[in-house]
């Protein structure tokens, strides 16, 4: 039994266990070998599995994605790391035009069992291009699955399932909670299903829908609402593409009210898609309009201002109370 560990340690543990069980699992990325990655997610794995399975690459995201796709097409199971999500844009051509289309292009002859890991989101006082939350860009692409863990248990269980999956997965790790939460995780911890929302707390008055780092503030908001006699159901979306909309709709049918919380910009985002589907499918069950508490339609500001950008507990509570008093 291991000690309670952080999310970044859970990622490391999942990679270790996957590599131990399957010699086709290989890692590649910038500084992941000798240094163990900028956040130490791959620390110790180079010494354990050797340079042929834990490969340092040049600073070349297009190459990282392209090589990983080639490996996947030939039977390996690469787990590639993009050091920060803000550096992922050069890799998008490879991911969109090749990884996402491999199964369709070859009529099922080839698949692309690739996991592309990337730390994302703000809250760590990082410089420019280190705090992006652009998950909606990948969620829009047919053939790509987008998974976002919210805790050490989620990170371990979802990454184990992602590595086993035969198709490409964008695995986004919210770095501001890399070391903020500890949970009991060990080799007996089970893999978790992809494409599934997780209900973290049952409630009957309002549904709070969120994912990634915002789960933390949402749970705190739920506790604050409970002090005032408000029962909030909290749902961690976890896999935003494909979206488990049925779990969300079941919750909204029960509560009649919904707040969607995410750190990414408000316009054209995943929250907008969830809101649209709620309005299309359960409009007659709503007691108030769907609300969104999100980041702003601006670039993530530098560290002195980033706390104004990231949705806070008070923002979520205020939005919930407004819906509960709507008439």
Short mmCIF file of C-alpha atoms in Angstrom, two decimals:
data_model
loop_
_atom_site.label_atom_id
_atom_site.label_comp_id
_atom_site.label_asym_id
_atom_site.label_seq_id
_atom_site.Cartn_x
_atom_site.Cartn_y
_atom_site.Cartn_z
CA UNK A 1 0.00 0.00 0.00
CA UNK A 2 1.44 3.37 -0.98
CA UNK A 3 1.16 6.61 0.95
CA UNK A 4 -1.33 9.25 -0.06
CA UNK A 5 0.10 10.76 -3.21
CA UNK A 6 -0.36 13.83 -5.38
CA UNK A 7 -1.76 13.93 -8.92
CA UNK A 8 1.67 14.22 -10.53
CA UNK A 9 2.82 11.20 -8.52
CA UNK A 10 -0.31 9.33 -9.61
CA UNK A 11 0.54 10.06 -13.25
CA UNK A 12 4.03 8.70 -12.64
CA UNK A 13 2.60 5.61 -10.95
CA UNK A 14 0.21 4.93 -13.82
CA UNK A 15 3.01 5.24 -16.37
CA UNK A 16 5.21 2.95 -14.30
CA UNK A 17 2.53 0.27 -13.99
CA UNK A 18 1.61 0.46 -17.67
CA UNK A 19 5.25 0.15 -18.74
CA UNK A 20 5.80 -2.76 -16.39
CA UNK A 21 2.81 -4.68 -17.80
CA UNK A 22 3.32 -3.90 -21.48
CA UNK A 23 6.71 -3.52 -23.17
CA UNK A 24 5.04 -1.75 -26.11
CA UNK A 25 4.37 1.30 -23.92
CA UNK A 26 7.05 3.93 -24.61
CA UNK A 27 7.42 7.54 -23.46
CA UNK A 28 8.78 10.50 -25.39
CA UNK A 29 8.95 14.23 -24.84
CA UNK A 30 11.12 17.18 -23.95
CA UNK A 31 13.28 16.61 -20.84
CA UNK A 32 11.19 13.63 -19.70
CA UNK A 33 14.13 11.25 -19.44
CA UNK A 34 17.15 12.54 -17.56
CA UNK A 35 15.22 15.32 -15.79
CA UNK A 36 11.94 13.49 -15.32
CA UNK A 37 9.91 16.24 -16.97
CA UNK A 38 9.40 19.84 -15.95
CA UNK A 39 6.86 18.74 -13.29
CA UNK A 40 8.69 15.44 -12.58
CA UNK A 41 5.81 13.32 -13.89
CA UNK A 42 8.25 10.84 -15.43
CA UNK A 43 10.89 10.97 -12.70
CA UNK A 44 12.78 7.72 -12.25
CA UNK A 45 11.31 5.98 -15.29
CA UNK A 46 14.38 6.47 -17.50
CA UNK A 47 16.58 4.69 -14.95
CA UNK A 48 14.04 1.89 -14.60
CA UNK A 49 13.18 1.25 -18.25
CA UNK A 50 16.11 2.63 -20.20
CA UNK A 51 16.57 5.22 -22.92
CA UNK A 52 14.85 3.10 -25.59
CA UNK A 53 11.53 3.35 -23.74
CA UNK A 54 11.86 6.80 -22.12
CA UNK A 55 13.13 9.11 -24.84
CA UNK A 56 14.22 12.73 -24.54
CA UNK A 57 13.34 14.64 -27.69
CA UNK A 58 14.38 17.98 -29.17
CA UNK A 59 12.19 21.03 -28.57
CA UNK A 60 10.02 20.17 -31.55
CA UNK A 61 6.34 19.53 -30.85
CA UNK A 62 5.51 18.75 -34.48
CA UNK A 63 8.17 16.05 -34.44
CA UNK A 64 7.02 14.64 -31.09
CA UNK A 65 3.47 14.20 -32.37
CA UNK A 66 4.58 12.87 -35.75
CA UNK A 67 6.98 10.30 -34.33
CA UNK A 68 4.38 9.19 -31.77
CA UNK A 69 1.79 8.69 -34.53
CA UNK A 70 4.28 6.63 -36.55
CA UNK A 71 5.04 4.49 -33.51
CA UNK A 72 1.33 3.96 -32.82
CA UNK A 73 0.60 2.99 -36.41
CA UNK A 74 3.30 0.30 -36.19
CA UNK A 75 2.07 -1.35 -32.99
CA UNK A 76 3.71 0.55 -30.17
CA UNK A 77 1.74 2.44 -27.50
CA UNK A 78 3.46 5.81 -27.20
CA UNK A 79 2.71 8.26 -24.42
CA UNK A 80 4.03 11.60 -25.61
CA UNK A 81 4.35 14.68 -23.44
CA UNK A 82 3.92 18.28 -24.55
CA UNK A 83 5.64 20.29 -21.85
CA UNK A 84 2.86 22.92 -21.57
CA UNK A 85 -0.44 23.11 -23.45
CA UNK A 86 0.60 26.50 -24.79
CA UNK A 87 3.25 24.71 -26.86
CA UNK A 88 0.80 22.21 -28.38
CA UNK A 89 -0.19 24.25 -31.43
CA UNK A 90 2.66 23.07 -33.72
CA UNK A 91 1.54 19.49 -33.02
CA UNK A 92 -2.06 20.10 -34.04
CA UNK A 93 -1.55 19.46 -37.73
CA UNK A 94 -0.24 15.97 -36.97
CA UNK A 95 -2.99 15.28 -34.45
CA UNK A 96 -5.89 16.58 -36.55
CA UNK A 97 -4.80 15.45 -40.01
CA UNK A 98 -3.22 12.11 -39.10
CA UNK A 99 -3.85 10.76 -35.57
CA UNK A 100 -7.56 11.55 -35.60
CA UNK A 101 -8.06 10.17 -39.13
CA UNK A 102 -5.94 7.02 -38.98
CA UNK A 103 -8.77 4.55 -38.37
CA UNK A 104 -11.07 6.19 -40.93
CA UNK A 105 -8.36 6.69 -43.54
CA UNK A 106 -7.36 3.01 -43.47
CA UNK A 107 -10.93 1.73 -43.08
CA UNK A 108 -10.01 0.20 -39.75
CA UNK A 109 -6.80 -1.49 -40.89
CA UNK A 110 -4.73 0.78 -38.63
CA UNK A 111 -5.55 2.46 -35.36
CA UNK A 112 -3.55 5.02 -33.41
CA UNK A 113 -3.13 3.97 -29.76
CA UNK A 114 -1.48 7.25 -28.81
CA UNK A 115 -1.78 9.23 -25.58
CA UNK A 116 -0.64 12.84 -25.73
CA UNK A 117 -0.19 14.27 -22.23
CA UNK A 118 -0.06 18.00 -21.57
CA UNK A 119 -0.19 20.07 -18.38
CA UNK A 120 -2.75 22.84 -18.85
CA UNK A 121 -4.52 25.71 -17.13
CA UNK A 122 -3.37 28.59 -14.97
CA UNK A 123 -2.81 29.20 -11.29
CA UNK A 124 0.93 28.56 -10.97
CA UNK A 125 2.26 32.07 -11.72
CA UNK A 126 3.64 30.98 -15.08
CA UNK A 127 4.84 33.17 -17.95
CA UNK A 128 3.09 33.56 -21.31
CA UNK A 129 2.11 30.38 -23.24
CA UNK A 130 2.18 28.30 -20.05
CA UNK A 131 -1.40 28.69 -18.80
CA UNK A 132 -3.70 27.95 -21.74
CA UNK A 133 -6.97 26.01 -21.46
CA UNK A 134 -7.87 25.21 -25.05
CA UNK A 135 -9.51 21.82 -24.60
CA UNK A 136 -12.39 22.92 -26.85
CA UNK A 137 -10.05 22.97 -29.86
CA UNK A 138 -9.47 19.23 -29.57
CA UNK A 139 -13.02 18.38 -28.51
CA UNK A 140 -14.16 19.73 -31.88
CA UNK A 141 -12.10 17.18 -33.84
CA UNK A 142 -13.77 13.87 -34.77
CA UNK A 143 -11.51 10.96 -33.88
CA UNK A 144 -9.83 12.56 -30.86
CA UNK A 145 -10.85 11.70 -27.32
CA UNK A 146 -10.21 14.41 -24.71
CA UNK A 147 -9.76 13.35 -21.07
CA UNK A 148 -9.20 15.64 -18.08
CA UNK A 149 -8.56 14.21 -14.59
CA UNK A 150 -9.46 16.15 -11.46
CA UNK A 151 -7.68 14.23 -8.67
CA UNK A 152 -4.91 11.67 -8.10
CA UNK A 153 -7.37 8.74 -8.29
CA UNK A 154 -8.87 10.11 -11.49
CA UNK A 155 -5.43 10.74 -13.00
CA UNK A 156 -4.25 7.20 -12.27
CA UNK A 157 -7.43 5.42 -13.30
CA UNK A 158 -8.12 7.43 -16.45
CA UNK A 159 -4.50 7.32 -17.65
CA UNK A 160 -4.40 3.54 -17.23
CA UNK A 161 -7.52 3.26 -19.41
CA UNK A 162 -6.21 5.80 -21.91
CA UNK A 163 -2.98 3.86 -22.49
CA UNK A 164 -4.99 0.69 -23.19
CA UNK A 165 -7.34 2.42 -25.63
CA UNK A 166 -6.71 1.75 -29.36
CA UNK A 167 -7.42 5.32 -30.46
CA UNK A 168 -5.70 8.70 -29.88
CA UNK A 169 -6.36 10.47 -26.61
CA UNK A 170 -5.48 14.00 -25.54
CA UNK A 171 -4.86 13.69 -21.80
CA UNK A 172 -4.88 17.12 -20.16
CA UNK A 173 -3.50 17.43 -16.63
CA UNK A 174 -4.54 20.54 -14.63
CA UNK A 175 -1.21 21.61 -13.23
CA UNK A 176 -2.47 23.89 -10.45
CA UNK A 177 -3.72 20.77 -8.65
CA UNK A 178 -0.69 18.63 -9.49
CA UNK A 179 0.37 18.85 -5.84
CA UNK A 180 -2.69 20.39 -4.19
CA UNK A 181 -4.56 17.17 -3.34
CA UNK A 182 -3.41 13.83 -1.94
CA UNK A 183 -5.29 10.53 -2.15
CA UNK A 184 -4.59 6.88 -1.51
CA UNK A 185 -3.49 5.39 -4.84
CA UNK A 186 -1.59 2.13 -5.40
CA UNK A 187 -1.33 -0.79 -7.80
CA UNK A 188 -4.70 -2.12 -6.64
CA UNK A 189 -6.46 1.11 -7.66
CA UNK A 190 -8.68 0.24 -10.58
CA UNK A 191 -8.67 1.76 -14.02
CA UNK A 192 -11.60 4.10 -14.54
CA UNK A 193 -13.97 4.12 -17.51
CA UNK A 194 -13.50 6.71 -20.22
CA UNK A 195 -16.46 8.59 -21.73
CA UNK A 196 -18.17 8.74 -18.34
CA UNK A 197 -19.12 11.60 -16.02
CA UNK A 198 -18.61 11.01 -12.30
CA UNK A 199 -21.20 12.23 -9.79
CA UNK A 200 -19.12 13.49 -6.88
CA UNK A 201 -22.04 14.53 -4.70
CA UNK A 202 -25.75 13.88 -5.00
CA UNK A 203 -28.13 16.81 -4.65
CA UNK A 204 -31.65 17.92 -5.49
CA UNK A 205 -31.66 21.74 -5.82
CA UNK A 206 -29.05 22.55 -8.46
CA UNK A 207 -26.55 20.77 -10.71
CA UNK A 208 -22.94 22.01 -10.78
CA UNK A 209 -21.13 20.67 -13.86
CA UNK A 210 -17.36 21.01 -14.10
CA UNK A 211 -14.04 19.29 -14.88
CA UNK A 212 -10.31 19.53 -14.21
CA UNK A 213 -8.96 21.93 -11.62
CA UNK A 214 -12.33 23.69 -11.29
CA UNK A 215 -13.68 20.60 -9.53
CA UNK A 216 -11.86 21.80 -6.43
CA UNK A 217 -13.57 25.20 -6.28
CA UNK A 218 -16.89 23.63 -7.26
CA UNK A 219 -16.77 21.18 -4.36
CA UNK A 220 -15.96 24.05 -1.98
CA UNK A 221 -18.88 26.00 -3.42
CA UNK A 222 -21.12 22.99 -2.88
CA UNK A 223 -20.09 22.91 0.78
CA UNK A 224 -20.84 26.64 1.13
CA UNK A 225 -24.27 26.20 -0.43
CA UNK A 226 -25.00 23.30 1.89
CA UNK A 227 -24.45 25.60 4.88
CA UNK A 228 -27.42 27.59 3.60
CA UNK A 229 -29.60 24.55 3.09
CA UNK A 230 -28.99 24.27 -0.65
CA UNK A 231 -28.38 20.76 -1.97
CA UNK A 232 -26.01 20.85 -4.96
CA UNK A 233 -25.31 17.86 -7.18
CA UNK A 234 -21.71 17.99 -8.41
CA UNK A 235 -20.65 16.27 -11.63
CA UNK A 236 -17.08 15.85 -12.84
CA UNK A 237 -17.31 15.54 -16.64
CA UNK A 238 -13.81 13.90 -16.85
CA UNK A 239 -14.08 12.99 -20.56
CA UNK A 240 -15.27 16.01 -22.51
CA UNK A 241 -15.15 14.22 -25.87
CA UNK A 242 -17.10 12.04 -26.31
CA UNK A 243 -19.42 13.67 -23.79
CA UNK A 244 -21.53 11.59 -21.41
CA UNK A 245 -24.49 13.93 -21.80
CA UNK A 246 -26.94 11.36 -20.37
CA UNK A 247 -25.50 11.68 -16.85
CA UNK A 248 -25.70 15.46 -17.09
CA UNK A 249 -29.28 15.42 -18.40
CA UNK A 250 -30.37 13.01 -15.66
CA UNK A 251 -29.03 15.43 -13.06
CA UNK A 252 -30.66 18.49 -14.64
CA UNK A 253 -34.01 16.71 -14.93
CA UNK A 254 -33.82 16.12 -11.18
CA UNK A 255 -32.72 19.61 -10.10
CA UNK A 256 -34.10 21.87 -12.84
CA UNK A 257 -31.16 24.24 -12.46
CA UNK A 258 -27.59 24.06 -13.76
CA UNK A 259 -24.34 25.99 -13.43
CA UNK A 260 -21.42 25.00 -15.68
CA UNK A 261 -17.97 25.90 -14.39
CA UNK A 262 -14.73 25.87 -16.37
CA UNK A 263 -11.47 27.79 -16.51
CA UNK A 264 -11.30 28.17 -20.30
CA UNK A 265 -12.66 31.21 -22.12
CA UNK A 266 -16.45 31.46 -22.11
CA UNK A 267 -17.27 31.78 -25.80
CA UNK A 268 -17.40 28.73 -28.09
CA UNK A 269 -16.29 26.40 -25.32
CA UNK A 270 -17.25 23.02 -23.91
CA UNK A 271 -19.58 24.72 -21.44
CA UNK A 272 -21.46 26.26 -24.35
CA UNK A 273 -21.91 22.81 -25.91
CA UNK A 274 -23.22 21.34 -22.66
CA UNK A 275 -25.59 24.28 -22.25
CA UNK A 276 -26.86 23.87 -25.83
CA UNK A 277 -27.56 20.18 -25.35
CA UNK A 278 -29.40 20.83 -22.09
CA UNK A 279 -31.57 23.43 -23.80
CA UNK A 280 -32.22 21.14 -26.77
CA UNK A 281 -33.09 18.03 -24.76
CA UNK A 282 -34.52 19.03 -21.36
CA UNK A 283 -35.64 22.62 -21.83
CA UNK A 284 -39.08 21.84 -20.43
CA UNK A 285 -37.49 20.63 -17.18
CA UNK A 286 -35.53 23.83 -16.51
CA UNK A 287 -36.66 26.16 -13.72
CA UNK A 288 -34.08 28.80 -14.69
CA UNK A 289 -31.69 29.48 -17.59
CA UNK A 290 -28.43 27.54 -17.62
CA UNK A 291 -25.61 29.65 -16.15
CA UNK A 292 -21.90 29.55 -16.90
CA UNK A 293 -19.05 30.58 -14.59
CA UNK A 294 -15.88 30.65 -16.67
CA UNK A 295 -12.69 32.40 -17.59
CA UNK A 296 -12.87 35.54 -19.70
CA UNK A 297 -12.54 35.85 -23.47
CA UNK A 298 -8.99 37.09 -23.08
CA UNK A 299 -5.51 35.66 -22.90
CA UNK A 300 -4.72 34.30 -19.43
CA UNK A 301 -3.12 37.27 -17.61
CA UNK A 302 0.21 37.21 -15.81
CA UNK A 303 0.36 36.02 -12.23
CA UNK A 304 -0.73 39.27 -10.52
CA UNK A 305 -4.09 39.09 -12.27
CA UNK A 306 -4.66 35.41 -12.97
CA UNK A 307 -6.73 34.92 -9.81
CA UNK A 308 -9.29 37.31 -11.35
CA UNK A 309 -9.46 35.07 -14.43
CA UNK A 310 -9.92 31.69 -12.74
CA UNK A 311 -13.49 31.05 -11.47
CA UNK A 312 -13.58 31.36 -7.68
CA UNK A 313 -15.77 29.75 -5.05
CA UNK A 314 -17.68 33.00 -4.48
CA UNK A 315 -18.41 33.26 -8.23
CA UNK A 316 -19.93 29.79 -8.27
CA UNK A 317 -21.98 30.36 -5.12
CA UNK A 318 -23.30 33.68 -6.46
CA UNK A 319 -24.36 32.10 -9.77
CA UNK A 320 -26.10 29.24 -7.95
CA UNK A 321 -28.01 31.56 -5.63
CA UNK A 322 -29.12 33.69 -8.58
CA UNK A 323 -30.58 30.63 -10.27
CA UNK A 324 -32.33 29.53 -7.11
CA UNK A 325 -34.01 32.93 -6.80
CA UNK A 326 -34.89 33.17 -10.48
CA UNK A 327 -38.56 33.68 -11.31
#
